Structure formats: structure tokens, C-alpha cells
Coordinates of N, CA, C and O in Angstrom, one line a residue:
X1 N 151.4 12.8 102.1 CA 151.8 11.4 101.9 C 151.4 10.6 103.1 O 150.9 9.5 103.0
X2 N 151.6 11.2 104.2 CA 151.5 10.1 105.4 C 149.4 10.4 106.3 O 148.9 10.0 107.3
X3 N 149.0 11.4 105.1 CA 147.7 11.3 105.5 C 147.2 12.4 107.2 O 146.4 12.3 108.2
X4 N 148.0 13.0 106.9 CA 147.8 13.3 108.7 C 148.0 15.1 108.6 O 148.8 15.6 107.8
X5 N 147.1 15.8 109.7 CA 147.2 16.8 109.7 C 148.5 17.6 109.1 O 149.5 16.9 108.9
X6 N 148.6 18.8 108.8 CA 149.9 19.4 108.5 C 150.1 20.5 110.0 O 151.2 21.1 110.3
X7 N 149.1 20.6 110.7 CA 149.6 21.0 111.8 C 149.9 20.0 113.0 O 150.5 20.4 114.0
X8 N 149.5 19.1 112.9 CA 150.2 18.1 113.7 C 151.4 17.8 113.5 O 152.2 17.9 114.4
X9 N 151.9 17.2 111.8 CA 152.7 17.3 112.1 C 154.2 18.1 111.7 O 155.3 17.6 111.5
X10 N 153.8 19.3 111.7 CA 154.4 20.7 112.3 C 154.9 20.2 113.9 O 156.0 19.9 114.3
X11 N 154.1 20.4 114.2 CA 154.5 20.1 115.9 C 154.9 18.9 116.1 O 156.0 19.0 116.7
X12 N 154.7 17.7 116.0 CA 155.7 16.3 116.0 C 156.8 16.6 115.4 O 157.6 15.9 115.9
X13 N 157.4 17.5 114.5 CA 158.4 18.0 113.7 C 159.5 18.7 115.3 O 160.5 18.4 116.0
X14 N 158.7 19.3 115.3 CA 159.4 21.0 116.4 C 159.6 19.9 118.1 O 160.5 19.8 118.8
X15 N 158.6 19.5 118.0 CA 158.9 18.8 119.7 C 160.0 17.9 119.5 O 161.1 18.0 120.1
X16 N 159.7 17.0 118.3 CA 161.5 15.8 118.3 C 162.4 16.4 118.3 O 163.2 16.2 119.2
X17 N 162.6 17.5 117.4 CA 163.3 18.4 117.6 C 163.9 19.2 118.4 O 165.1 19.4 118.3
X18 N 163.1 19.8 119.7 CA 163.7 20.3 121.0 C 163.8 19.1 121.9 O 164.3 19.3 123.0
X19 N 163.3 17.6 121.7 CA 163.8 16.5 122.5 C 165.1 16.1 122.4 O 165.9 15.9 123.4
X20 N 165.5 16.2 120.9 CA 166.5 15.8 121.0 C 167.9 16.5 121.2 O 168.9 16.0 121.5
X21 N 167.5 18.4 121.1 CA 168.2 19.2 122.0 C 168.5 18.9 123.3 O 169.6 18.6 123.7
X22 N 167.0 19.0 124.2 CA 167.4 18.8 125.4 C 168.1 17.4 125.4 O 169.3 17.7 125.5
X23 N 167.8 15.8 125.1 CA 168.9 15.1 124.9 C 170.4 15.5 125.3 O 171.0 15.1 126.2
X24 N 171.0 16.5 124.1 CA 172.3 16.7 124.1 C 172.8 17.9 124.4 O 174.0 18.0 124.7
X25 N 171.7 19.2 124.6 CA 171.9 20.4 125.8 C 171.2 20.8 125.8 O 170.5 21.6 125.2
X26 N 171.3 20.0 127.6 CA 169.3 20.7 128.1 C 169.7 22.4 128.5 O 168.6 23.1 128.3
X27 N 170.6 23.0 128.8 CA 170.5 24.2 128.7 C 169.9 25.2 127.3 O 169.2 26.2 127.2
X28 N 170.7 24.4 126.3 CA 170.1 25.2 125.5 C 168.6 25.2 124.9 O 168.1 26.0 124.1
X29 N 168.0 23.8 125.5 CA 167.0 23.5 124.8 C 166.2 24.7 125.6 O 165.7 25.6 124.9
X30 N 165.9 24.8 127.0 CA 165.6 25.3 128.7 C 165.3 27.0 127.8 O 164.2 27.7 127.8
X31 N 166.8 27.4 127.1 CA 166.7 28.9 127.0 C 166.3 29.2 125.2 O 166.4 30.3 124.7
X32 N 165.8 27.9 124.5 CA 165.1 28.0 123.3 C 163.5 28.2 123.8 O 162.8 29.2 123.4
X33 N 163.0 27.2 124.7 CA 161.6 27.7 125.3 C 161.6 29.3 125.4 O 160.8 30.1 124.7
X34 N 162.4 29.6 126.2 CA 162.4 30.9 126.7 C 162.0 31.9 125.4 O 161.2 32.7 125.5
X35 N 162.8 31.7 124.0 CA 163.0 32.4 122.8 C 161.8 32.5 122.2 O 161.5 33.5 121.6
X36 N 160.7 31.1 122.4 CA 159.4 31.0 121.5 C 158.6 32.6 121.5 O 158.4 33.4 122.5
X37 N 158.3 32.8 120.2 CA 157.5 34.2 120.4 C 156.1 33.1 120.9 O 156.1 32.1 120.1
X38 N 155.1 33.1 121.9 CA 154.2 32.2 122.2 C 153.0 32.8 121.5 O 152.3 32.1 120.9
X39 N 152.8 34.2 121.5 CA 151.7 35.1 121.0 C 151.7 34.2 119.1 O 150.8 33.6 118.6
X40 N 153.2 34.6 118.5 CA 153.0 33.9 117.3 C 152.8 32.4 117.1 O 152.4 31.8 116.0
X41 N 153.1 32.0 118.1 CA 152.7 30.4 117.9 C 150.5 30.2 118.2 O 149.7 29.4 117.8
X42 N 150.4 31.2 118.8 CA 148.7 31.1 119.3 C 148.6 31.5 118.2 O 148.0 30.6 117.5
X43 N 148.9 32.6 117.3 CA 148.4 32.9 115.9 C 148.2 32.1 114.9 O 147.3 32.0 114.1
X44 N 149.4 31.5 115.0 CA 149.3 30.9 113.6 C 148.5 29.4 114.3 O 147.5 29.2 113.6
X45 N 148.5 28.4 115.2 CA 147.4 27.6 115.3 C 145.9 28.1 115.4 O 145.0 27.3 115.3
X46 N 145.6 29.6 115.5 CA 144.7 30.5 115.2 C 144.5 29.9 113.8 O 143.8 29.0 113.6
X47 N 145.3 30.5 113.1 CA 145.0 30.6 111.2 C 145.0 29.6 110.7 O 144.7 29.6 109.5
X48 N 145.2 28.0 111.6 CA 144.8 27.1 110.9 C 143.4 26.9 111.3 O 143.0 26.0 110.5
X49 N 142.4 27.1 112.3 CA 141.3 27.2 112.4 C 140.8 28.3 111.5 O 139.7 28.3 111.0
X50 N 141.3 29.0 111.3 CA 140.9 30.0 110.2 C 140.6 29.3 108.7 O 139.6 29.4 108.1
X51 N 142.0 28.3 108.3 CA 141.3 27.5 107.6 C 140.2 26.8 107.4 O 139.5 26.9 106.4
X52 N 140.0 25.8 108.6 CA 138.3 25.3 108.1 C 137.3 26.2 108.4 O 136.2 25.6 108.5
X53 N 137.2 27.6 108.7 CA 136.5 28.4 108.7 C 136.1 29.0 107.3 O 134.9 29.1 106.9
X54 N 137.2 29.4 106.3 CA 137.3 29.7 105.3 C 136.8 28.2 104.6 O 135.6 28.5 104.3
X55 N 137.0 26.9 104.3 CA 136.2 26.3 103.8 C 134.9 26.0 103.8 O 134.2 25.9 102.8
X56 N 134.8 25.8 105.6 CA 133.4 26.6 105.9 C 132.4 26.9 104.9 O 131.4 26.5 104.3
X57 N 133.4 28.3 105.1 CA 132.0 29.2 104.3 C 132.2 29.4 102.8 O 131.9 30.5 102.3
X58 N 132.7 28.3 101.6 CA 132.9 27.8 100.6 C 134.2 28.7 99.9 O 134.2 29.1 98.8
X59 N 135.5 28.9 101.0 CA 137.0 29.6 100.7 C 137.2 27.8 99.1 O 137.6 28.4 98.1
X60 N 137.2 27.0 99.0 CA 137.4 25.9 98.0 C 136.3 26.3 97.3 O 136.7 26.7 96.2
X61 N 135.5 26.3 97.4 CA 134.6 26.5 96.2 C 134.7 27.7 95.6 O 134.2 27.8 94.4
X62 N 135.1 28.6 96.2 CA 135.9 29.7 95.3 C 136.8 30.1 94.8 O 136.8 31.0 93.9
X63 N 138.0 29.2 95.4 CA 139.4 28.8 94.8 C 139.0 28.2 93.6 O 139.5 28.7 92.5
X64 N 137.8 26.9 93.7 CA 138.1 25.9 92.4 C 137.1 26.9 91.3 O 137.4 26.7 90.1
X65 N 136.4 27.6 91.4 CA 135.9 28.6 90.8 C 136.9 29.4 89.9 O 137.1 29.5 88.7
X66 N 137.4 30.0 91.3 CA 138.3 31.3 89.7 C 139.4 30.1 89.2 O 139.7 30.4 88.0
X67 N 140.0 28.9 89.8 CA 140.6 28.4 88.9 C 140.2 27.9 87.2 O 140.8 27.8 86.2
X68 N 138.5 27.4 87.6 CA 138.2 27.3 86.3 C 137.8 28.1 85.0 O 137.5 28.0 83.8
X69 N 137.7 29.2 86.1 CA 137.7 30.6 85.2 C 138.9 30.7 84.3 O 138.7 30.6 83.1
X70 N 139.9 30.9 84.9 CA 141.3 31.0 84.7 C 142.2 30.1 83.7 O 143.3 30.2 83.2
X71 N 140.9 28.7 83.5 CA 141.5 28.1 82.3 C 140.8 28.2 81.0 O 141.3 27.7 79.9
X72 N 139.8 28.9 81.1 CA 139.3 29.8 79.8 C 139.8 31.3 79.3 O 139.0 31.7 78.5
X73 N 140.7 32.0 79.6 CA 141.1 33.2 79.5 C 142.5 33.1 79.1 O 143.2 32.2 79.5
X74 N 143.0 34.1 78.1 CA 144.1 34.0 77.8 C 145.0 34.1 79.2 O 144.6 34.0 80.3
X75 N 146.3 34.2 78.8 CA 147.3 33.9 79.8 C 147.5 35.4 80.4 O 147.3 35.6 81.6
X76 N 148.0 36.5 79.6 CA 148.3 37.5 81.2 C 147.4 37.3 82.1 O 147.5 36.8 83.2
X77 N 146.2 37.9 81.5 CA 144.7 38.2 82.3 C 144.6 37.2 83.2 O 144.4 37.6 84.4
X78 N 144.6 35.8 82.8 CA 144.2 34.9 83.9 C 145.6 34.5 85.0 O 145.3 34.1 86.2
X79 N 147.0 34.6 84.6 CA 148.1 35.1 86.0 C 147.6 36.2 86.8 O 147.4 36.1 88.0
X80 N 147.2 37.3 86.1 CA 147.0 38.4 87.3 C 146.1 38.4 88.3 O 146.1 38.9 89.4
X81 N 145.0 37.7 87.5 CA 143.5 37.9 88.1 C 143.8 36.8 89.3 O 143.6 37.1 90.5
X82 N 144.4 35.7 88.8 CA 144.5 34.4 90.2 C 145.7 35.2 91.3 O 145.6 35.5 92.5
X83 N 146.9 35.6 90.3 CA 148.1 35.8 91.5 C 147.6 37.1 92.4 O 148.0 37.1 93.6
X84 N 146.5 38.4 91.8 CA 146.0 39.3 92.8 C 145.0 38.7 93.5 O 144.8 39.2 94.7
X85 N 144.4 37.9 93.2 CA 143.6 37.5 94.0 C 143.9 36.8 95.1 O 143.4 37.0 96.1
X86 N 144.7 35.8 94.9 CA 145.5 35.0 96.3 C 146.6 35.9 97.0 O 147.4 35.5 97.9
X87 N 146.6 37.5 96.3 CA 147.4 38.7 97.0 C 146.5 39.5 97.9 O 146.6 40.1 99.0
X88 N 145.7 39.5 97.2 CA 143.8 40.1 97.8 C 143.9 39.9 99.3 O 144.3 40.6 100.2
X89 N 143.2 38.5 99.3 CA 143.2 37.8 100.3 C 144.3 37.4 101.1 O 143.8 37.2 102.2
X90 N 145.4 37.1 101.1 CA 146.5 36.7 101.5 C 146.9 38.0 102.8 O 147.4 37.9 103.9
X91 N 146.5 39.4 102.0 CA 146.3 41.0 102.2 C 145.3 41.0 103.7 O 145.5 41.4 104.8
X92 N 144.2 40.4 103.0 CA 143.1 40.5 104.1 C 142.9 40.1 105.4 O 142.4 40.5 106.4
X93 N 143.7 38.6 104.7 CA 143.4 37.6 106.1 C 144.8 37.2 106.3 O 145.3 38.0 107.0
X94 N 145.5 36.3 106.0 CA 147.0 36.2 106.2 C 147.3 35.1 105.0 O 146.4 34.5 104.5
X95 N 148.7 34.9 104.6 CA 149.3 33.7 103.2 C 148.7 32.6 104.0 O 147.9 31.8 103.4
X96 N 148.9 32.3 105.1 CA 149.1 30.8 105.7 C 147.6 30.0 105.2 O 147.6 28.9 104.7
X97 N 146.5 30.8 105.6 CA 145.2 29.7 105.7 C 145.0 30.1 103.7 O 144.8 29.3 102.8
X98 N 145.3 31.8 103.7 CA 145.0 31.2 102.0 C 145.7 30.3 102.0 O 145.3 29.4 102.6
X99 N 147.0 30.2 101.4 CA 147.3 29.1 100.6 C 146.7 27.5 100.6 O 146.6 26.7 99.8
X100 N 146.6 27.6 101.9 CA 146.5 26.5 102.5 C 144.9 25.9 101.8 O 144.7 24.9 101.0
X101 N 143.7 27.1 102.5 CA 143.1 26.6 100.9 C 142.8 26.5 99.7 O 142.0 25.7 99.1
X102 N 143.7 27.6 99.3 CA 143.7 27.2 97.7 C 144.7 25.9 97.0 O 145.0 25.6 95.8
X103 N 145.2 25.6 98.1 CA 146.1 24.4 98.2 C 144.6 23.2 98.0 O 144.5 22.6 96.8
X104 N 143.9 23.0 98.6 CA 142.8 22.1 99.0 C 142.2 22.7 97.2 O 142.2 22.1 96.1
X105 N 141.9 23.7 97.5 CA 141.4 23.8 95.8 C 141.5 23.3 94.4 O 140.8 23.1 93.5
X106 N 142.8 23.4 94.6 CA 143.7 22.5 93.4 C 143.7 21.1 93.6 O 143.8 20.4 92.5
X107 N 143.6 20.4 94.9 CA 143.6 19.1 94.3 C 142.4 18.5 94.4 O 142.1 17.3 94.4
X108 N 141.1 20.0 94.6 CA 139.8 19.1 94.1 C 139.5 18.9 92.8 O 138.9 18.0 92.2
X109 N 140.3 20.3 92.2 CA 139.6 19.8 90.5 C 141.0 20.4 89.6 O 142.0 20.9 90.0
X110 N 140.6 20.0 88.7 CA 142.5 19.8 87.5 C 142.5 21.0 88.0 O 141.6 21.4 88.7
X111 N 143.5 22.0 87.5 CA 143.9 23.1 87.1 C 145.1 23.3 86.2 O 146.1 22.6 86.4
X112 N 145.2 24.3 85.1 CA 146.0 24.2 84.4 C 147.6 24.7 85.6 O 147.6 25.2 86.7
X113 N 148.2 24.5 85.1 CA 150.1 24.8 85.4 C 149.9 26.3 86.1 O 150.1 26.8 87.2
X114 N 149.5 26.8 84.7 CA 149.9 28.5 85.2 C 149.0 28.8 86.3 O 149.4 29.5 87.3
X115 N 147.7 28.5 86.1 CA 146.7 28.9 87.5 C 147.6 28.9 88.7 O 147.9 30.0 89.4
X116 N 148.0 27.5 89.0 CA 148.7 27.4 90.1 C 150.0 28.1 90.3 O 150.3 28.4 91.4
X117 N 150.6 28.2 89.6 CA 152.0 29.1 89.9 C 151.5 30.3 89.9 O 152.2 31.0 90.6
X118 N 150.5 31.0 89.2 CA 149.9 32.5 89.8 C 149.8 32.3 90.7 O 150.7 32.9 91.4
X119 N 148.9 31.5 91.4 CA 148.5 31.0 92.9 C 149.7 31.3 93.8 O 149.8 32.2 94.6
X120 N 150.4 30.2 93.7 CA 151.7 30.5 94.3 C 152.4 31.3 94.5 O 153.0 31.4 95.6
X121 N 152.6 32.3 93.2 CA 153.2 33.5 93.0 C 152.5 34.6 94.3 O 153.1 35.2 95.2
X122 N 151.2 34.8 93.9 CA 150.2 35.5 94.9 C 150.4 35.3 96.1 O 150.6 36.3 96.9
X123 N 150.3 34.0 96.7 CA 150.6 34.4 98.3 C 151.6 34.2 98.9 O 151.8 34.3 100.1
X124 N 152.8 34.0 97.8 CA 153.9 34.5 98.6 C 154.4 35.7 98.4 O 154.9 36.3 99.4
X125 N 154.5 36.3 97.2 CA 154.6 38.0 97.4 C 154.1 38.9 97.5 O 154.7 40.0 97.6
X126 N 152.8 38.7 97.6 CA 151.6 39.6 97.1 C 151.2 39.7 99.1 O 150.6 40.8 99.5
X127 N 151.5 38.9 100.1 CA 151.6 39.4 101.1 C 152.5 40.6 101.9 O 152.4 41.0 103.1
X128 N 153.3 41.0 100.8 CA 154.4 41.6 101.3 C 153.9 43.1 101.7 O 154.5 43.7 102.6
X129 N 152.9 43.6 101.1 CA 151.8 44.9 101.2 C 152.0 45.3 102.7 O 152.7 46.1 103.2
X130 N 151.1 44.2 103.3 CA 150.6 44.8 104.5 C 151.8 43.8 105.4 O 152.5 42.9 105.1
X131 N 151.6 44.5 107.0 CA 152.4 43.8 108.2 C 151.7 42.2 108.5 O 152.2 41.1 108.9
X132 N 150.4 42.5 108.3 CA 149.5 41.1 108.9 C 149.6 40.5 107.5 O 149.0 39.4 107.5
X133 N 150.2 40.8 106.3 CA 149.6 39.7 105.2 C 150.3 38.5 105.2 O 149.8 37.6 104.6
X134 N 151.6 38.1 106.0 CA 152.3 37.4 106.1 C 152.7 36.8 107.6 O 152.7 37.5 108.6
X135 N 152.9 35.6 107.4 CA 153.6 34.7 109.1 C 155.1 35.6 109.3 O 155.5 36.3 110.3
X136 N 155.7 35.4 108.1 CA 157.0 35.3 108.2 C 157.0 37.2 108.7 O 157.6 37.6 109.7
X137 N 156.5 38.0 107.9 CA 156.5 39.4 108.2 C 156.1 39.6 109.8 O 156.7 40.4 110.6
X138 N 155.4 39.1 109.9 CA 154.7 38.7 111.5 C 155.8 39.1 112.2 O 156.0 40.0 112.9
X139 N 157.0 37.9 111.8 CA 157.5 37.2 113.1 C 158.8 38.2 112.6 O 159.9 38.0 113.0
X140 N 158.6 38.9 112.0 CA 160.0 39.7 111.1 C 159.5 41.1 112.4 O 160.3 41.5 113.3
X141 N 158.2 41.7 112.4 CA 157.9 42.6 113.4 C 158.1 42.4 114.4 O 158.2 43.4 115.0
X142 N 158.1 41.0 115.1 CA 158.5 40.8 116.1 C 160.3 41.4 117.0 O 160.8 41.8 118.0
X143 N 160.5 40.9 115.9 CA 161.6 40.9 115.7 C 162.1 42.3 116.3 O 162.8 42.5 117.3
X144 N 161.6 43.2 115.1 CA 162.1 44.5 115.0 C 161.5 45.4 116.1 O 161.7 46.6 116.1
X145 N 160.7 44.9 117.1 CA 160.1 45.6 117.6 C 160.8 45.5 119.4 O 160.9 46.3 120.4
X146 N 161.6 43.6 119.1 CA 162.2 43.6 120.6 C 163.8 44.5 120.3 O 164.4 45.0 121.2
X147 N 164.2 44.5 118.9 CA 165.0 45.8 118.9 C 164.5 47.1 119.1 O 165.4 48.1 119.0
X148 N 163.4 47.3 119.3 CA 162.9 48.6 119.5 C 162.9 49.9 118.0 O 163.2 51.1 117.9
X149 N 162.8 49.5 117.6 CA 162.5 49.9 115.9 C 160.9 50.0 115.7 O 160.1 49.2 116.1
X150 N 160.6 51.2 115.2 CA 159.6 51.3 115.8 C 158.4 51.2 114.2 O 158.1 52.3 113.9
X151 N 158.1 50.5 113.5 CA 157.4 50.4 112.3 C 155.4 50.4 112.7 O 154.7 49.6 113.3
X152 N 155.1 51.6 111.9 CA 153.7 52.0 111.9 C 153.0 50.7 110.4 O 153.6 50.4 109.4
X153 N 152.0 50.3 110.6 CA 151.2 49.9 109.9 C 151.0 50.7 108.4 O 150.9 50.0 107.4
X154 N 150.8 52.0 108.3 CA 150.9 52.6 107.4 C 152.3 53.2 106.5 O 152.3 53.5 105.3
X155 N 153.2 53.3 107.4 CA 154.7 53.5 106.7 C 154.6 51.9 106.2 O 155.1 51.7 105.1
X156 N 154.2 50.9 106.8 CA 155.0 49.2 106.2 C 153.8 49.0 104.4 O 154.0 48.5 103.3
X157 N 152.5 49.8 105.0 CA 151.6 49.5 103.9 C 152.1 50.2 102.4 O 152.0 49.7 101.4
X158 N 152.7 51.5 102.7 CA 153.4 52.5 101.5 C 154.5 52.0 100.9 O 154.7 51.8 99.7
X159 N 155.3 51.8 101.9 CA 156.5 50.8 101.2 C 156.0 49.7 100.8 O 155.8 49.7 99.5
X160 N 155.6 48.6 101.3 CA 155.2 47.4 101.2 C 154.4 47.6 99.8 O 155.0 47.0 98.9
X161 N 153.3 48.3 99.3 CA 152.8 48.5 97.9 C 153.8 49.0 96.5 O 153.9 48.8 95.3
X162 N 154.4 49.7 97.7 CA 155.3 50.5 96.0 C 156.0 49.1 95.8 O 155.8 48.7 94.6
X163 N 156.8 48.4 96.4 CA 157.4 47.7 96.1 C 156.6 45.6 95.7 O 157.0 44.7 94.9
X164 N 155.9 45.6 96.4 CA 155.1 44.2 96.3 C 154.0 44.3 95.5 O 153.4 43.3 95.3
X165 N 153.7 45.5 95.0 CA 152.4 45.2 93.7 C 152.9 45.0 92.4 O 152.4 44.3 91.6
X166 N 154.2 46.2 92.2 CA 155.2 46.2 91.0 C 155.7 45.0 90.5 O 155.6 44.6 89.3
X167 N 156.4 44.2 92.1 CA 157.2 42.6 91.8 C 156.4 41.7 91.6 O 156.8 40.8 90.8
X168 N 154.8 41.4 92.3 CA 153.9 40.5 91.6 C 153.7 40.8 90.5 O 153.9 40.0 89.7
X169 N 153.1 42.1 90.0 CA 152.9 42.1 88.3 C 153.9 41.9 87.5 O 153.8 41.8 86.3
X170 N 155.1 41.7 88.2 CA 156.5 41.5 87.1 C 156.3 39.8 87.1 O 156.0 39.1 86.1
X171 N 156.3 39.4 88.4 CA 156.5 37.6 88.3 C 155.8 37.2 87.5 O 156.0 36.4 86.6
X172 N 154.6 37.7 87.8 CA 152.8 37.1 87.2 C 153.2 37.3 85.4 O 153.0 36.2 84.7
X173 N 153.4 38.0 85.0 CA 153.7 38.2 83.5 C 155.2 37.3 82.9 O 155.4 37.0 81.7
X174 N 155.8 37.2 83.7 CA 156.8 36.6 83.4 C 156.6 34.8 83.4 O 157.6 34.1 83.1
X175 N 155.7 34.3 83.6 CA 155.1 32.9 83.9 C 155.1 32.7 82.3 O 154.7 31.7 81.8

């Protein structure tokens, strides 16, 4: 609505925000710096350059592609095909810059309803696979890791499949 980056303003969001902490307690604002994971914050302004990289190299013209695929095909077939596919990728590279372009994809050309809620459905659960398919899983390992809990990439991939390919084919059919 207001025309302006979404990572900009992300960060005009978070800075007023710790301004007006420090404001009313600069202590706690002092020892919220201290809490920033910084490694995740360099990532994810990473993944939004990942975005115009992926546009780049025609990530929208492949979004608005299978979406128009997807309005010629009956309905399971074309939830699965879009929600695995924005799980594919979401898998590969991380949810944040997909969605982000298949976000851009949708409002270059119509798409029907369901395309997009596959869409949706896809990169938010269909990340759940892998450690890297998600921000939030990211910052969830972070987590677990300054508890000293110790999670391998392939124990999170085994679990993360049995249970996140099952619940996308349940949502995706359920649309």
C-alpha cells in the first residue's frame, strides 16, 4: 500500500521499535541488541537479494507459468503440483525469497483462488522438510543449539519428511 520496499520497511518497523524501548528502558533496549541472532539477520537480508536474483533469472516467469498451467487442470492435480512445487523450492532455497516471488507472480497475471492457496499452503509447510527450508526453523536451530541440543541435518530431514510431506498432501487436498 505505501509503495516501498518490504525490507525497508521491516527495518523502519524494528528500529521505531527498539527507539522507543530505549525511550522508556534503555537498559533493556542495550541488552535486546545484545540478543539479536546478527548471523540471522545477515541471512535473511541475504535472501532478499536472493529475491531479485531469482527474478533475475525468470523465478516470475515461472511462478506465472505453472500458475497458468494450474488453471487448466482439474483441482487435486493442480493443488499438488503448485503446493509441491512452492515446497520444492521453498526446500531448496529457503520460504522467504520463494514466496516472496511467487508473491510478485500472482499479481502479474490473474490466478485462480486455489492456485494461490496451494501456493501459500506450499511455502509455509512444505518448508518444514529440511533445517534451511525455513527463516523461522533457522532461528528455531538457533535456538536449540544455544541450549546445546544437538540436531543433525539428516535426523531434522527424516523427521521433518515423515511428518511435512503427509500434512501438505492433507492441506493441499483439503482446499
Amino acid at each position: 500500500a505505501l509503495h516501498c520496499p518490504l525490507g525497508l520497511a521491516t527495518f523502519a518497523c524494528g528500529a521505531l521499535t527498539w527507539l522507543l524501548t530505549l525511550l522508556r528502558d534503555r537498559p533493556a533496549a542495550r541488552a535486546t541488541l545484545g540478543e539479536i541472532s546478527w548471523g540471522v539477520v545477515a541471512l535473511t537480508a541475504v535472501l532478499f537479494v536472493v529475491v531479485g536474483a531469482l527474478d533475475g533469472a525468470g523465478g516470475i516467469a515461472a511462478g506465472r507459468a505453472l500458475f497458468a498451467w494450474s488453471a487448466h487442470v482439474p483441482h487435486p492435480l493442480s493443488a499438488l503440483t503448485v503446493g509441491f512445487a512452492g515446497a520444492v523450492a521453498s526446500n531448496a532455497i529457503n520460504n522467504l525469497p520463494v514466496a516472496l516471488s511467487l508473491g510478485e507472480s500472482l499479481h502479474a497475471s490473474p490466478v485462480p483462488d486455489l492456485a494461490s492457496a496451494a501456493a501459500l499452503v506450499g511455502v509455509n509447510v512444505g518448508p518444514n522438510a529440511t533445517l534451511h527450508g525455513s527463516l523461522a526453523t533457522l532461528l528455531w536451530l538457533r535456538i536449540v543449539r544455544r541450549a546445546e541440543i544437538a540436531v543433525s541435518p539428516w535426523a531434522f530431514l527424516r523427521v521433518g519428511a515423515l511428518c511435512a510431506v503427509p500434512a501438505l498432501a492433507a492441506a493441499l487436498l483439503a482446499l
